[in-house]
Amino acid sequence: FEMLALSIVLFVVVINGNAINFQKDETKSMSHFTNTYSSFRCLGGSQAIDTNIMRQATYKKFPLNDPEHRTCLFRNVCMRDGALIYFQKNQTGQLNVPVDYTPQGFDGSMFHTGHLRGFTIPIKVLYSPLASVGSNISSSTSLRLSRKLTFLDANSWSFNYGHYMIDNVIPAFTAAKVFNIPFVNTQQLIETNCRLFSTLEPAFSEKKVDYNHSMGTYRQACLRNLDTLWPNFFDHPPMYLDQLPPSNVSVQCFRQLVAGQGSTFGLKSLDLTRAIVLRDFRDFVLNRLNISNPNLSKPNPRAVRDREKLVVVGLRVAGSAGGVLIKDLCGTVKRAMSEADPHGLYRVECLFPSELSFQEEIIAVRRARILVSVHGTISYLSLFSQDHTQQLSIASPKELKENQILPWASHFRLLYLTWNRMDSLAALLGLCVEAWQQAEADEEQEHDG
């Protein structure tokens, strides 16, 4: 594969023929594939460890042996009949590679999970080169090899951009950094075509969206929103495992396939270094969407002082938490700011992010010094805020989760306030104003030396 031009993204091979037909009419013989095999690297090592030798005191389990706790980078692998095919070199005349040094050693499957949705794919090791993938299959079968950086993914709540970012996009972005691969020429390989999580299929996915029937069914809303969202992060549209052609038509192979990132880096994981990735992800998206980002340009020594004194209140159309307080959140914040900012230095602006494009949402958020929103998807817009932004997330007392992503970010400050303590809203907004006053004072001291 290294001999191929980088401009070639996809090519087709006639399995039982003598030639490979490339884009740009290039040809190579089948012998080009007779020495092509798979490889893999995993977090925690690419070997299933004997748990008996790993025990220390009361620590009884080595979790990286569990597919649920691994993220792996596979090279030169194929998907055929619902299984991942791994091509191991056949050491004729030598000792065979022990199974615990192959992907089958990790329970013979790879695991991916998103919010409320997990799935496994079986792994089959063939002791032969990639050219053998079409053996015993119809002579008309074709092989498709994607040279894109592909991420095996679970279809979480893809109609909900917050979960899509946290469960799908950021784990993929993080995995690329872990394996030191440039996050370019990317795509997702998603388990199902917007069927959501299995416990409610198909009744839920074919049900009309409760809070807005004009969106159609949840599946329709998912597909429409996913088609709008993925170009903000990935370079190519997603592929779907359940829509790959049967093996008697074609076999899909991948130059680089990452799997397991959703369970390792997603919402249900705890990563104390997450702040680094969240900041890098913000800058990646801003650069991709050509949005002005002072962090990537010549620094303004008065950047803090020059920021507009603006409070942005993000409103959502519907939701179960808060009831009437959601509808009156704009007025509530304006009244509280009149106490927190008695001199009227700050202006309050209320908006419905759902009425804006994703790029417009980010631009609106980056104008704010203080962000106020209901806890949930809408609060994840703060990920794209400028440094020093104060985020106030308001939630039901039962809605806060111990594994939230936002508290681990460091480029903005997060404060949670539950509905039953709204009498403290003015005081917390006052803290946010004071934090900006101190940031301005610190900047002035640094400027004056």
XYZ file of C-alpha atoms in Angstrom:
449
model
C 0.000 0.000 0.000
C 2.867 2.384 0.626
C 3.490 2.508 -3.146
C 0.095 4.073 -3.798
C -0.189 7.803 -4.411
C -1.694 9.695 -1.491
C -4.379 11.081 -3.787
C -5.889 7.620 -4.226
C -8.658 7.164 -1.695
C -10.489 4.087 -2.938
C -9.657 1.308 -5.336
C -11.339 -1.883 -6.498
C -9.782 -5.330 -6.774
C -11.218 -8.277 -8.701
C -10.599 -11.050 -6.188
C -10.018 -13.950 -8.574
C -8.713 -11.829 -11.439
C -5.183 -10.841 -12.270
C -5.237 -7.082 -11.906
C -6.329 -4.252 -9.608
C -8.073 -1.289 -11.199
C -7.160 1.992 -9.538
C -8.452 5.467 -9.980
C -6.406 7.272 -12.649
C -6.289 3.944 -14.569
C -3.266 2.607 -12.681
C -2.912 -1.179 -12.428
C -0.954 -3.507 -10.195
C -0.790 -7.265 -10.063
C -2.369 -9.354 -7.313
C 1.149 -10.128 -6.087
C 1.135 -6.654 -4.563
C -1.160 -8.031 -1.832
C 0.448 -11.390 -1.187
C 2.707 -9.891 1.489
C 0.141 -7.542 3.039
C -0.909 -8.438 6.582
C -2.697 -6.760 9.473
C -1.269 -5.152 12.570
C -2.771 -3.660 15.719
C -1.823 -1.530 18.702
C -3.934 -1.082 21.817
C -3.907 1.121 24.884
C -2.512 -1.094 27.611
C -0.540 -3.147 25.128
C -1.357 -5.553 22.312
C -1.211 -8.679 24.424
C -3.834 -10.308 26.643
C -2.142 -10.510 30.046
C -2.533 -13.471 32.404
C -4.603 -11.918 35.200
C -3.110 -14.325 37.733
C 0.284 -12.628 37.434
C -1.217 -9.123 37.477
C -2.861 -9.306 40.908
C -1.593 -6.874 43.486
C -3.021 -7.015 46.986
C -6.800 -6.639 46.608
C -6.609 -5.605 42.944
C -8.029 -8.672 41.206
C -8.713 -7.602 37.648
C -6.616 -6.238 34.811
C -9.323 -4.205 33.033
C -7.449 -3.705 29.772
C -8.016 -7.401 29.006
C -11.698 -6.524 28.726
C -12.676 -5.295 25.222
C -14.829 -2.674 26.935
C -11.716 -0.970 28.288
C -9.504 -0.972 25.212
C -8.974 1.328 22.282
C -7.085 -0.212 19.361
C -5.679 0.916 16.028
C -5.968 -1.766 13.341
C -4.221 -1.617 9.974
C -5.099 -3.573 6.827
C -8.276 -5.231 8.087
C -11.602 -6.054 6.421
C -15.253 -6.320 7.390
C -16.908 -9.456 6.042
C -20.264 -10.959 7.023
C -20.469 -8.967 10.244
C -16.958 -9.801 11.472
C -13.607 -8.038 11.402
C -11.034 -10.080 9.459
C -7.463 -9.817 10.725
C -4.664 -11.190 8.540
C -1.872 -12.833 10.558
C 1.290 -14.042 8.854
C 1.380 -17.845 8.692
C 4.719 -18.915 10.090
C 5.125 -22.117 8.118
C 7.621 -24.441 9.731
C 7.764 -22.308 12.875
C 5.803 -22.065 16.070
C 2.435 -20.382 15.481
C 1.747 -17.060 17.196
C -0.056 -17.758 20.526
C -3.655 -16.566 20.512
C -3.066 -14.098 23.362
C -0.781 -12.131 21.016
C -3.540 -11.765 18.404
C -6.789 -9.747 18.537
C -8.675 -12.958 19.329
C -6.864 -13.063 22.646
C -9.053 -10.195 23.868
C -12.252 -12.274 24.023
C -12.324 -12.497 20.231
C -14.214 -9.258 19.756
C -13.899 -5.503 19.853
C -16.238 -3.286 21.796
C -17.676 0.147 21.303
C -20.171 2.004 23.440
C -21.945 5.319 23.288
C -24.573 6.816 25.585
C -26.865 3.872 26.506
C -25.640 1.885 23.520
C -22.881 -0.679 23.223
C -22.094 -3.376 20.710
C -19.393 -5.916 19.952
C -18.044 -7.162 16.655
C -16.408 -10.601 16.446
C -12.818 -10.799 15.219
C -11.642 -13.642 13.009
C -7.930 -14.209 12.440
C -6.895 -15.625 9.061
C -3.356 -16.958 8.726
C -2.980 -15.633 5.198
C -2.404 -12.279 3.433
C -5.071 -9.706 2.678
C -5.243 -10.974 -0.915
C -6.960 -14.109 0.433
C -10.002 -12.238 1.780
C -12.057 -13.254 -1.243
C -11.235 -16.954 -1.098
C -14.248 -19.202 -1.600
C -16.383 -16.219 -2.590
C -17.918 -15.490 -5.968
C -15.437 -14.495 -8.672
C -17.473 -11.328 -9.232
C -16.824 -10.118 -5.694
C -14.889 -6.874 -5.432
C -12.679 -5.589 -2.644
C -12.876 -1.974 -1.527
C -10.007 -0.589 0.485
C -10.543 2.740 2.220
C -7.415 4.762 2.872
C -9.361 7.121 5.166
C -8.732 7.227 8.910
C -11.880 5.367 9.982
C -13.459 5.245 13.449
C -15.785 2.381 14.331
C -18.626 4.036 16.185
C -21.906 3.407 17.965
C -24.914 5.413 16.883
C -25.718 7.235 20.078
C -28.155 10.150 20.201
C -26.865 11.540 16.933
C -29.840 13.904 16.621
C -28.542 15.506 19.823
C -25.344 17.397 19.030
C -24.127 17.373 22.639
C -24.095 13.585 22.838
C -22.769 13.338 19.291
C -19.760 15.444 20.268
C -19.137 13.792 23.622
C -19.927 10.172 22.694
C -18.597 10.138 19.149
C -16.501 13.059 17.922
C -14.292 13.921 20.914
C -13.423 10.238 21.604
C -12.374 9.883 17.946
C -10.335 13.093 18.150
C -8.717 11.872 21.374
C -7.897 8.439 19.946
C -6.109 10.027 16.991
C -3.977 12.036 19.424
C -3.254 8.941 21.530
C -1.947 7.065 18.497
C -0.234 10.210 17.129
C -2.214 10.160 13.873
C -3.172 13.447 12.174
C -6.929 13.955 12.395
C -7.331 14.355 8.628
C -9.031 12.371 5.842
C -11.435 11.057 8.482
C -14.740 9.193 8.498
C -16.943 7.168 10.844
C -18.041 3.575 10.411
C -21.282 3.606 12.407
C -22.968 0.444 13.625
C -26.510 1.234 12.499
C -28.236 3.834 10.389
C -29.769 5.959 13.173
C -31.670 3.219 14.977
C -30.649 4.661 18.340
C -30.217 2.312 21.256
C -31.371 -1.261 20.881
C -33.673 -1.524 23.914
C -36.182 0.826 22.270
C -35.877 -0.332 18.655
C -37.799 -0.136 16.468
C -40.686 1.452 18.358
C -38.729 4.482 19.531
C -36.774 5.255 16.365
C -39.946 5.233 14.263
C -41.850 7.395 16.770
C -42.392 11.086 16.057
C -40.208 13.464 18.043
C -42.246 14.286 21.150
C -41.475 17.975 21.454
C -41.583 18.848 17.736
C -43.609 16.654 15.367
C -42.396 18.669 12.375
C -39.019 16.945 12.818
C -40.613 13.638 11.832
C -39.520 10.410 13.507
C -36.469 10.178 15.714
C -34.683 8.264 12.935
C -35.490 11.001 10.411
C -34.358 13.702 12.841
C -31.185 11.761 13.547
C -30.251 11.368 9.880
C -31.045 14.992 9.042
C -29.062 16.360 11.973
C -26.183 13.947 11.463
C -25.923 15.012 7.828
C -25.701 18.602 9.083
C -23.239 17.926 11.899
C -20.594 15.533 10.626
C -19.012 17.989 8.116
C -18.071 20.219 11.076
C -15.692 17.514 12.317
C -15.032 14.776 9.734
C -13.824 14.981 6.134
C -16.050 12.271 4.650
C -19.650 11.113 5.255
C -20.190 8.167 7.593
C -20.469 4.578 6.471
C -22.906 2.167 8.155
C -22.106 -1.415 9.071
C -25.673 -2.531 8.466
C -25.576 -1.047 4.957
C -22.344 -2.634 3.741
C -22.957 -4.891 0.717
C -23.034 -8.665 1.333
C -19.743 -10.499 0.879
C -20.849 -12.023 -2.415
C -20.945 -8.475 -3.825
C -17.948 -6.770 -2.202
C -15.711 -6.814 0.861
C -14.905 -3.543 2.631
C -11.352 -3.184 3.934
C -9.588 -0.394 5.816
C -6.052 0.900 5.824
C -6.547 2.335 9.359
C -9.472 1.471 11.631
C -9.756 2.732 15.232
C -12.164 0.941 17.576
C -13.136 1.199 21.241
C -12.654 4.951 21.646
C -16.265 5.504 22.763
C -15.867 3.323 25.850
C -12.366 4.579 26.667
C -12.821 8.322 26.136
C -16.592 8.902 26.108
C -19.129 10.220 28.589
C -18.911 7.249 30.934
C -15.125 7.392 31.308
C -13.086 9.491 33.714
C -9.950 11.096 32.331
C -8.131 13.631 34.483
C -6.192 14.930 31.461
C -9.355 15.587 29.458
C -8.925 19.379 29.699
C -5.993 19.241 27.263
C -8.016 17.410 24.621
C -11.096 19.605 25.089
C -9.031 22.750 24.493
C -7.310 21.215 21.467
C -10.675 20.057 20.121
C -12.068 23.583 20.449
C -9.152 24.998 18.470
C -9.459 22.244 15.845
C -13.152 23.026 15.231
C -12.581 26.800 15.153
C -9.810 26.360 12.630
C -11.902 23.950 10.538
C -14.851 26.366 10.434
C -12.602 29.394 9.842
C -13.815 31.096 13.023
C -11.510 33.722 14.485
C -9.501 32.265 17.328
C -7.108 34.561 19.268
C -5.376 31.482 20.684
C -4.086 30.619 17.205
C -3.187 34.138 16.064
C -1.083 37.001 17.346
C -2.087 37.424 21.001
C -3.814 40.609 22.061
C -2.202 41.846 25.301
C -5.546 43.458 26.234
C -7.699 40.472 25.218
C -9.465 40.245 28.576
C -10.190 43.949 28.902
C -11.433 44.214 25.310
C -13.986 41.425 25.618
C -17.550 42.648 25.315
C -19.372 42.729 28.655
C -22.078 40.332 27.533
C -24.146 37.652 29.211
C -25.554 35.117 26.744
C -28.529 33.055 27.924
C -29.086 29.908 25.906
C -32.732 28.886 25.839
C -34.150 25.550 24.769
C -37.514 24.944 23.192
C -38.573 22.101 25.458
C -37.347 19.906 28.254
C -38.438 17.986 31.290
C -36.357 19.787 33.902
C -37.386 23.081 35.369
C -40.852 23.461 33.859
C -41.931 27.087 33.846
C -38.454 28.198 34.888
C -37.152 27.225 31.436
C -39.643 29.555 29.782
C -38.800 32.417 32.138
C -35.024 31.860 32.252
C -34.284 34.947 30.145
C -36.259 37.255 32.431
C -34.908 35.549 35.533
C -31.290 36.136 34.473
C -31.966 39.782 33.562
C -33.483 40.439 36.992
C -30.589 38.666 38.746
C -27.986 40.615 36.732
C -29.536 43.888 37.837
C -28.468 42.862 41.356
C -25.115 41.326 40.405
C -24.196 44.283 38.158
C -25.921 47.341 39.700
C -24.010 49.756 37.428
C -25.407 48.073 34.320
C -22.037 47.379 32.727
C -23.184 44.024 31.362
C -25.787 43.451 28.671
C -27.950 40.303 28.674
C -28.751 38.657 25.348
C -31.088 35.648 25.098
C -31.135 33.283 22.144
C -32.452 29.899 21.023
C -29.447 27.937 19.715
C -31.811 25.546 17.906
C -32.723 28.423 15.572
C -29.065 28.940 14.579
C -26.621 26.905 12.544
C -23.852 25.147 14.440
C -21.338 27.749 13.283
C -23.634 30.615 14.297
C -24.031 29.037 17.738
C -20.272 28.943 18.239
C -19.843 32.563 17.131
C -22.597 33.662 19.540
C -21.026 31.779 22.449
C -17.584 33.228 21.792
C -18.897 36.772 22.213
C -19.942 36.106 25.809
C -18.113 36.688 29.042
C -20.803 34.814 30.954
C -22.904 31.925 29.625
C -26.117 30.818 31.307
C -28.052 27.778 30.136
C -30.049 24.793 31.222
C -27.933 21.754 32.075
C -27.708 19.355 29.150
C -26.826 19.501 25.477
C -27.194 23.266 25.272
C -24.528 23.744 27.940
C -21.923 21.959 25.804
C -21.659 25.053 23.627
C -19.329 26.366 26.321
C -16.680 23.977 24.970
C -16.139 26.485 22.158
C -15.994 29.579 24.366
C -13.009 31.849 24.741
C -10.616 31.474 27.656
C -11.827 32.795 31.035
C -15.525 32.443 30.104
C -17.822 31.824 33.080
C -20.424 29.098 32.466
C -23.460 28.812 34.749
C -25.420 25.604 34.149
C -28.857 25.318 35.766
C -30.281 21.859 36.395
C -32.790 19.720 38.204
C -31.410 18.434 41.534
C -31.705 14.897 40.081
C -30.083 15.706 36.734
C -26.429 16.212 37.598
C -24.183 13.243 36.846
C -20.855 12.406 38.427
C -19.263 11.698 35.033
C -20.052 14.997 33.338
C -17.532 16.215 30.775
C -17.708 19.952 31.438
C -16.157 20.029 34.959
C -12.925 18.634 33.496
C -12.462 21.550 31.077
C -9.994 24.239 32.121
C -10.392 26.975 29.492
C -13.680 28.076 31.064
C -15.067 28.030 34.601
C -18.173 25.953 35.301
C -20.681 26.546 38.087
C -23.739 24.344 38.624
C -26.953 25.681 40.172
C -29.983 23.481 40.816
C -33.562 24.697 40.396
C -34.270 24.525 44.131
C -31.516 27.099 44.801
C -32.440 29.760 42.260
C -32.439 32.358 45.027
C -28.616 32.155 44.755
C -28.574 33.060 41.049
C -27.702 36.736 41.598
C -24.884 35.813 43.989
C -23.360 33.352 41.500
C -23.609 35.855 38.666
C -21.846 38.269 41.001
C -19.030 35.729 41.382
C -18.752 35.572 37.598
C -18.518 39.359 37.341
C -15.867 39.421 40.073
C -13.876 36.715 38.276
C -13.734 38.925 35.178
C -12.721 41.956 37.235
C -9.844 39.954 38.682
C -8.850 38.652 35.212
C -8.701 42.244 33.966
C -6.580 43.273 36.959
C -4.191 40.335 36.398
C -3.869 41.244 32.729
C -3.125 44.873 33.596
C -0.400 43.851 36.035
C 1.204 41.550 33.451
C 1.082 44.316 30.839
C 2.699 46.825 33.215
C 5.415 44.328 34.160
